[in-house]
Tab-separated table of C-alpha atoms in Angstrom:
chain	number	residue	atom	x	y	z
I	1181	UNK	CA	-28.076	-85.214	-9.950
I	1182	UNK	CA	-26.759	-85.741	-6.437
I	1183	UNK	CA	-23.304	-87.245	-6.097
I	1184	UNK	CA	-22.072	-89.823	-3.624
I	1185	UNK	CA	-22.791	-88.613	-0.100
I	1186	UNK	CA	-21.027	-89.761	3.045
I	1187	UNK	CA	-21.817	-89.143	6.697
I	1188	UNK	CA	-20.602	-88.042	9.083
I	1189	UNK	CA	-17.898	-85.747	7.749
I	1190	UNK	CA	-15.796	-86.223	10.852
I	1191	UNK	CA	-15.916	-88.880	13.544
I	1192	UNK	CA	-13.899	-88.961	16.733
I	1193	UNK	CA	-13.703	-92.183	18.729
I	1194	UNK	CA	-11.482	-93.735	21.361
I	1195	UNK	CA	-9.611	-97.008	21.226
I	1196	UNK	CA	-11.838	-100.050	21.561
I	1197	UNK	CA	-15.011	-98.283	20.457
I	1198	UNK	CA	-16.999	-99.009	17.311
I	1199	UNK	CA	-17.462	-96.656	14.371
I	1200	UNK	CA	-20.235	-96.648	11.769
I	1201	UNK	CA	-19.794	-94.782	8.516
I	1202	UNK	CA	-22.541	-94.301	5.950
I	1203	UNK	CA	-22.637	-93.889	2.193
I	1204	UNK	CA	-25.371	-93.111	-0.301
I	1205	UNK	CA	-24.451	-93.898	-3.906
I	1206	UNK	CA	-25.482	-92.012	-7.003
I	1207	UNK	CA	-29.025	-92.860	-8.021
I	1208	UNK	CA	-29.016	-95.909	-10.283
I	1209	UNK	CA	-25.628	-97.182	-9.110
I	1210	UNK	CA	-25.724	-100.625	-7.593
I	1211	UNK	CA	-22.042	-101.046	-6.667
I	1212	UNK	CA	-20.472	-99.434	-3.623
I	1213	UNK	CA	-16.779	-99.535	-2.759
I	1214	UNK	CA	-15.025	-98.585	0.461
I	1215	UNK	CA	-11.420	-97.402	0.639
I	1216	UNK	CA	-9.125	-96.360	3.460
I	1217	UNK	CA	-6.837	-93.401	2.757
I	1218	UNK	CA	-4.199	-93.262	5.434
I	1219	UNK	CA	-1.529	-90.599	5.352
I	1220	UNK	CA	1.155	-91.468	2.809
I	1221	UNK	CA	-0.385	-94.797	1.874
I	1222	UNK	CA	-2.715	-93.887	-0.949
I	1223	UNK	CA	-6.043	-95.654	-1.199
I	1224	UNK	CA	-6.343	-99.162	0.174
I	1225	UNK	CA	-9.291	-101.186	-1.076
I	1226	UNK	CA	-11.549	-102.332	1.757
I	1227	UNK	CA	-14.826	-103.730	0.455
I	1228	UNK	CA	-17.018	-103.969	-2.609
I	1229	UNK	CA	-20.790	-104.441	-2.391
I	1230	UNK	CA	-23.162	-105.013	-5.235
I	1231	UNK	CA	-26.854	-105.835	-5.213
I	1232	UNK	CA	-26.773	-106.239	-1.451
I	1233	UNK	CA	-23.931	-108.766	-1.399
I	1234	UNK	CA	-20.298	-108.456	-0.390
I	1235	UNK	CA	-18.427	-109.298	-3.600
I	1236	UNK	CA	-14.823	-108.737	-2.593
I	1237	UNK	CA	-12.732	-107.482	0.286
I	1238	UNK	CA	-9.203	-106.236	0.669
I	1239	UNK	CA	-6.517	-107.274	3.142
I	1240	UNK	CA	-8.165	-105.935	6.269
I	1241	UNK	CA	-9.046	-107.792	9.479
I	1242	UNK	CA	-12.610	-109.025	10.083
I	1243	UNK	CA	-13.331	-106.160	12.462
I	1244	UNK	CA	-13.839	-104.131	9.279
I	1245	UNK	CA	-17.252	-105.094	7.976
I	1246	UNK	CA	-20.242	-103.588	6.339
I	1247	UNK	CA	-23.445	-104.113	4.515
I	1248	UNK	CA	-25.497	-102.796	1.628
I	1249	UNK	CA	-29.167	-102.041	1.999
I	1250	UNK	CA	-31.981	-102.643	-0.519
I	1251	UNK	CA	-31.760	-98.984	-1.614
I	1252	UNK	CA	-28.026	-99.610	-2.344
I	1253	UNK	CA	-26.787	-97.348	0.427
I	1254	UNK	CA	-24.056	-98.851	2.548
I	1255	UNK	CA	-22.553	-98.868	6.013
I	1256	UNK	CA	-18.973	-99.531	7.009
I	1257	UNK	CA	-18.478	-100.752	10.568
I	1258	UNK	CA	-15.145	-100.801	12.311
I	1259	UNK	CA	-15.085	-102.658	15.627
I	1260	UNK	CA	-12.488	-102.554	18.392
I	1261	UNK	CA	-10.944	-99.382	17.016
I	1262	UNK	CA	-7.179	-99.048	17.031
I	1263	UNK	CA	-5.106	-95.894	16.736
I	1264	UNK	CA	-3.917	-96.886	13.256
I	1265	UNK	CA	-7.519	-96.930	12.015
I	1266	UNK	CA	-7.338	-93.139	11.934
I	1267	UNK	CA	-7.741	-92.252	8.264
I	1268	UNK	CA	-10.030	-90.795	5.637
I	1269	UNK	CA	-12.580	-93.397	4.555
I	1270	UNK	CA	-13.820	-92.924	1.024
I	1271	UNK	CA	-16.889	-94.439	-0.522
I	1272	UNK	CA	-17.326	-94.769	-4.276
I	1273	UNK	CA	-20.171	-95.986	-6.442
I	1274	UNK	CA	-20.503	-97.202	-9.985
I	1275	UNK	CA	-23.025	-98.802	-12.265
I	1276	UNK	CA	-22.658	-102.551	-12.328
I	1277	UNK	CA	-22.045	-102.459	-16.062
I	1278	UNK	CA	-18.490	-103.640	-16.512
I	1279	UNK	CA	-17.789	-101.373	-19.456
I	1280	UNK	CA	-18.142	-98.232	-17.360
I	1281	UNK	CA	-15.196	-98.903	-15.027
I	1282	UNK	CA	-15.375	-95.397	-13.588
I	1283	UNK	CA	-15.897	-94.896	-9.890
I	1284	UNK	CA	-17.542	-91.805	-8.442
I	1285	UNK	CA	-16.244	-90.820	-5.033
I	1286	UNK	CA	-17.752	-89.112	-2.033
I	1287	UNK	CA	-15.874	-86.519	0.010
I	1288	UNK	CA	-15.092	-89.046	2.726
I	1289	UNK	CA	-15.419	-89.477	6.474
I	1290	UNK	CA	-12.386	-88.564	8.513
I	1291	UNK	CA	-12.115	-90.973	11.421
I	1292	UNK	CA	-9.865	-90.021	14.310
I	1293	UNK	CA	-9.133	-92.623	16.967
I	1294	UNK	CA	-7.747	-91.198	20.208
T	1329	UNK	CA	0.036	-109.400	-8.580
T	1330	UNK	CA	-1.503	-106.139	-9.634
T	1331	UNK	CA	0.132	-102.934	-8.432
T	1332	UNK	CA	0.652	-99.293	-9.249
T	1333	UNK	CA	3.678	-97.154	-8.427
T	1334	UNK	CA	3.890	-93.389	-8.369
T	1335	UNK	CA	7.591	-92.765	-7.796
T	1336	UNK	CA	7.277	-89.067	-6.912
T	1337	UNK	CA	5.594	-87.928	-3.715
T	1338	UNK	CA	5.606	-84.367	-5.001
T	1339	UNK	CA	6.045	-82.549	-8.295
T	1340	UNK	CA	6.738	-78.817	-8.466
T	1341	UNK	CA	6.215	-76.854	-11.669
T	1342	UNK	CA	5.835	-73.209	-12.596
T	1343	UNK	CA	2.573	-71.982	-14.067
T	1344	UNK	CA	2.632	-72.153	-17.857
T	1345	UNK	CA	5.228	-74.907	-17.968
T	1346	UNK	CA	4.448	-78.472	-19.029
T	1347	UNK	CA	3.872	-81.009	-16.278
T	1348	UNK	CA	4.304	-84.759	-16.012
T	1349	UNK	CA	3.153	-86.998	-13.176
T	1350	UNK	CA	4.594	-90.475	-13.439
T	1351	UNK	CA	2.885	-93.832	-13.019
T	1352	UNK	CA	4.056	-97.381	-13.667
T	1353	UNK	CA	1.948	-100.470	-13.295
T	1354	UNK	CA	2.020	-104.226	-13.028
T	1355	UNK	CA	-1.038	-106.174	-14.118
T	1356	UNK	CA	-1.950	-109.550	-15.514
T	1357	UNK	CA	-3.881	-109.394	-18.731
T	1358	UNK	CA	-4.810	-106.190	-20.508
T	1359	UNK	CA	-4.307	-103.086	-18.394
T	1360	UNK	CA	-7.251	-100.828	-17.584
T	1361	UNK	CA	-5.644	-97.624	-16.313
T	1362	UNK	CA	-7.095	-94.514	-14.700
T	1363	UNK	CA	-6.099	-91.132	-13.353
T	1364	UNK	CA	-8.034	-89.399	-10.578
T	1365	UNK	CA	-7.502	-86.015	-8.914
T	1366	UNK	CA	-8.262	-85.104	-5.314
T	1367	UNK	CA	-8.679	-81.503	-4.183
T	1368	UNK	CA	-8.466	-80.667	-0.461
T	1369	UNK	CA	-11.439	-81.963	1.542
T	1370	UNK	CA	-12.951	-83.513	-1.556
T	1371	UNK	CA	-13.327	-87.006	-2.917
T	1372	UNK	CA	-11.478	-88.243	-5.964
T	1373	UNK	CA	-12.602	-87.032	-9.368
T	1374	UNK	CA	-12.115	-89.035	-12.543
T	1375	UNK	CA	-9.735	-87.451	-15.086
T	1376	UNK	CA	-9.201	-90.027	-17.807
T	1377	UNK	CA	-8.846	-93.708	-18.569
T	1378	UNK	CA	-7.124	-96.058	-20.960
T	1379	UNK	CA	-8.983	-99.197	-21.950
T	1380	UNK	CA	-7.876	-99.820	-25.509
T	1381	UNK	CA	-7.071	-97.895	-28.681
T	1382	UNK	CA	-4.815	-94.870	-29.058
T	1383	UNK	CA	-1.905	-94.707	-26.664
T	1384	UNK	CA	-2.523	-90.996	-26.057
T	1385	UNK	CA	-5.675	-90.475	-24.038
T	1386	UNK	CA	-7.251	-87.063	-23.558
T	1387	UNK	CA	-9.216	-86.244	-20.442
T	1388	UNK	CA	-10.746	-83.474	-18.380
T	1389	UNK	CA	-9.217	-80.020	-17.738
T	1390	UNK	CA	-6.693	-80.343	-20.577
T	1391	UNK	CA	-4.936	-83.373	-19.125
T	1392	UNK	CA	-3.735	-86.272	-21.219
T	1393	UNK	CA	-1.901	-89.497	-20.524
T	1394	UNK	CA	0.366	-91.665	-22.586
T	1395	UNK	CA	0.125	-95.434	-22.358
T	1396	UNK	CA	3.450	-97.167	-22.989
T	1397	UNK	CA	3.149	-100.930	-22.966
T	1398	UNK	CA	6.865	-101.694	-23.227
T	1399	UNK	CA	7.682	-99.472	-20.271
T	1400	UNK	CA	4.464	-100.366	-18.396
T	1401	UNK	CA	3.861	-96.693	-17.807
T	1402	UNK	CA	0.883	-94.369	-17.907
T	1403	UNK	CA	2.232	-90.872	-17.257
T	1404	UNK	CA	-0.132	-87.947	-16.838
T	1405	UNK	CA	0.723	-84.807	-18.786
T	1406	UNK	CA	-0.464	-81.290	-19.435
T	1407	UNK	CA	1.176	-78.870	-21.888
T	1408	UNK	CA	0.678	-75.764	-19.731
T	1409	UNK	CA	0.102	-76.001	-15.979
T	1410	UNK	CA	-2.319	-73.784	-14.053
T	1411	UNK	CA	-2.138	-72.844	-10.375
T	1412	UNK	CA	-5.591	-74.405	-10.035
T	1413	UNK	CA	-4.120	-77.777	-11.089
T	1414	UNK	CA	-2.434	-78.018	-7.687
T	1415	UNK	CA	-3.907	-81.126	-6.078
T	1416	UNK	CA	-3.214	-84.769	-5.260
T	1417	UNK	CA	-3.168	-87.107	-8.259
T	1418	UNK	CA	-3.771	-90.842	-8.138
T	1419	UNK	CA	-3.063	-93.448	-10.770
T	1420	UNK	CA	-5.138	-96.643	-10.633
T	1421	UNK	CA	-5.300	-99.982	-12.387
T	1422	UNK	CA	-8.206	-102.385	-12.541
T	1423	UNK	CA	-7.583	-105.964	-11.546
T	1424	UNK	CA	-7.407	-108.050	-14.699
T	1425	UNK	CA	-9.351	-110.921	-13.180
T	1426	UNK	CA	-11.583	-109.396	-10.531
T	1427	UNK	CA	-13.142	-106.744	-12.635
T	1428	UNK	CA	-14.407	-104.493	-9.891
T	1429	UNK	CA	-11.223	-104.402	-7.849
T	1430	UNK	CA	-8.983	-101.404	-8.319
T	1431	UNK	CA	-5.455	-100.710	-7.130
T	1432	UNK	CA	-4.398	-97.135	-6.473
T	1433	UNK	CA	-0.966	-95.605	-6.277
T	1434	UNK	CA	0.163	-93.686	-3.213
T	1435	UNK	CA	-0.554	-90.358	-4.859
T	1436	UNK	CA	1.567	-87.468	-6.143
T	1437	UNK	CA	1.114	-83.965	-4.849
T	1438	UNK	CA	1.324	-81.460	-7.677
T	1439	UNK	CA	2.323	-77.920	-6.752
T	1440	UNK	CA	1.978	-75.311	-9.473
T	1441	UNK	CA	3.557	-71.985	-8.520
T	1442	UNK	CA	2.618	-68.657	-10.109
């Protein structure tokens, strides 16, 4: 069974540009989560999508947005990039069943903003 | 407000010795607690969780964690460390109200020396 896949592995952008990150969840998982892992700050919750809808978002500005497609894959878009957006962006998926509670993570996309 | 604290940025232990990685939490309602491990250039992998029941939880790779309600702690332990255990460890707590929102600690780097 394939795990959570993220693309690209690395992304280099300049200030003011837009970045698009992609995530494919494990087959059968309907929930997708996005996290930002900046150096020394642990994982910061960004967004949660389920069944195509944004269900919750963390304390990030509106220039962080995304969507979930009918096949449950997801995109994270970051507009007007700033230097401090440089981080590892992790995607996780889970079944919607509450009892599971476990998230399965991809290897991440490392975004560098120059 | 929900939060997780990992007071040690780094833990050093010799191979064969017991290890402890500390985690304290703050949560409203019943705590749902998790430990994840991250190897270099990889996503997070689930180790173990506490939902209810015995305070000592056993997980993958010989790890266990002890839930202590009075001290609001959930320390990760292993009786005999291996060099291959060297990685970044994250403690996480699930939001008591918003069931699919998770809070992660800042991570503890475990170094196991031969």
